[in-house]
């Protein structure tokens, strides 16, 4: 039940930048792991490689025991949420969430049902017909999360999803994300430079140092309540 494995991973961009230097990490089923570290320490680079975007210069990365690129091509098991909600402006909230489901061609009614359920989960079932421009930043992020959840991923990758939001909105979304993560059988890999966010959300924190790509420490977070 190993979900993600980094084994001695180096990433050196062709500009010569060392983004990762001997990264080792094993993510087990159901974990919520944050990559925590200052800007430029290689967090996004690590996360993107789990999504099959970019290859390691050295070492091995596996997702569900396979090459990440193959997993992305052949299954819906991995979903990605970016800092920018990335919604299509000319599509309604519902149609934005439907888009990835359409690309996978299940039948139309069940797609719609799935999309509406996902939007319910993030508290947006009254906004199915709205357009992105009619939504606040927090609501857009909710749509983006619903779009990722609709595919029922086993692994959710999130790159600073709340960084652009005000503090109140961020806190609400953090709580909602935890609730969803507890209900769904899902592992999360989360990128943040915010210590409090990492401590609040994670079961373990991979602390990366400003020295390129050093995973300095893995911290088990003591939870205020049991999480099984
Ligand atoms: P973080 O997410 O922690 O801010 P990144 O993974 O984005 O860090 O970047 C790590 C380092 O790699 C930085 O020095 C960044 O400038 C560099 N970098 C990121 N992407 C590229 C790229 N496509 N080409 C060259 N250098 C890059
Ligand atoms: P659908 O195919 O479900 O109607 P699409 O997402 O493919 O919806 O887009 C609908 C139309 O909007 C397409 O003809 C597309 O070319 C056009 N379009 C593309 N980019 C934009 C944009 N930035 N703003 C508005 N319309 C766009």
Coordinates of N, CA, C and O in Angstrom, one line a residue, residues 2-5 61-68 71:
X2 N 2.0 1.2 -0.7 CA 2.8 2.4 -0.9 C 2.2 3.2 -2.0 O 2.0 2.7 -3.1
X3 N 1.9 4.5 -1.8 CA 1.2 5.3 -2.8 C 2.2 6.0 -3.6 O 2.1 6.0 -4.8
X4 N 3.2 6.6 -3.0 CA 4.3 7.3 -3.7 C 5.6 7.0 -3.1 O 5.8 6.8 -1.9
X5 N 6.6 6.8 -4.0 CA 8.0 6.5 -3.6 C 8.9 7.5 -4.3 O 8.9 7.5 -5.5
X61 N 11.1 7.5 -9.1 CA 9.8 7.9 -8.5 C 8.7 6.9 -9.0 O 8.6 6.6 -10.2
X62 N 8.0 6.4 -8.0 CA 6.9 5.5 -8.4 C 5.6 6.0 -7.8 O 5.6 6.6 -6.6
X63 N 4.5 5.8 -8.5 CA 3.2 6.1 -8.0 C 2.4 4.8 -8.1 O 2.3 4.3 -9.2
X64 N 1.8 4.3 -7.0 CA 1.2 3.0 -7.0 C 2.1 1.9 -7.6 O 1.7 1.1 -8.4
X65 N 3.4 2.1 -7.4 CA 4.4 1.1 -7.9 C 4.7 1.2 -9.3 O 5.4 0.3 -9.9
X66 N 4.2 2.3 -10.0 CA 4.4 2.4 -11.4 C 5.1 3.7 -11.8 O 5.1 4.6 -11.0
X67 N 5.5 3.8 -13.0 CA 5.9 5.1 -13.6 C 4.8 6.1 -13.5 O 3.7 5.8 -14.1
X68 N 5.0 7.3 -12.9 CA 3.9 8.3 -12.8 C 3.2 8.6 -14.2 O 2.0 8.7 -14.2
X71 N 0.7 6.0 -15.0 CA -0.5 6.1 -14.1 C -1.4 7.2 -14.6 O -2.7 7.0 -14.7

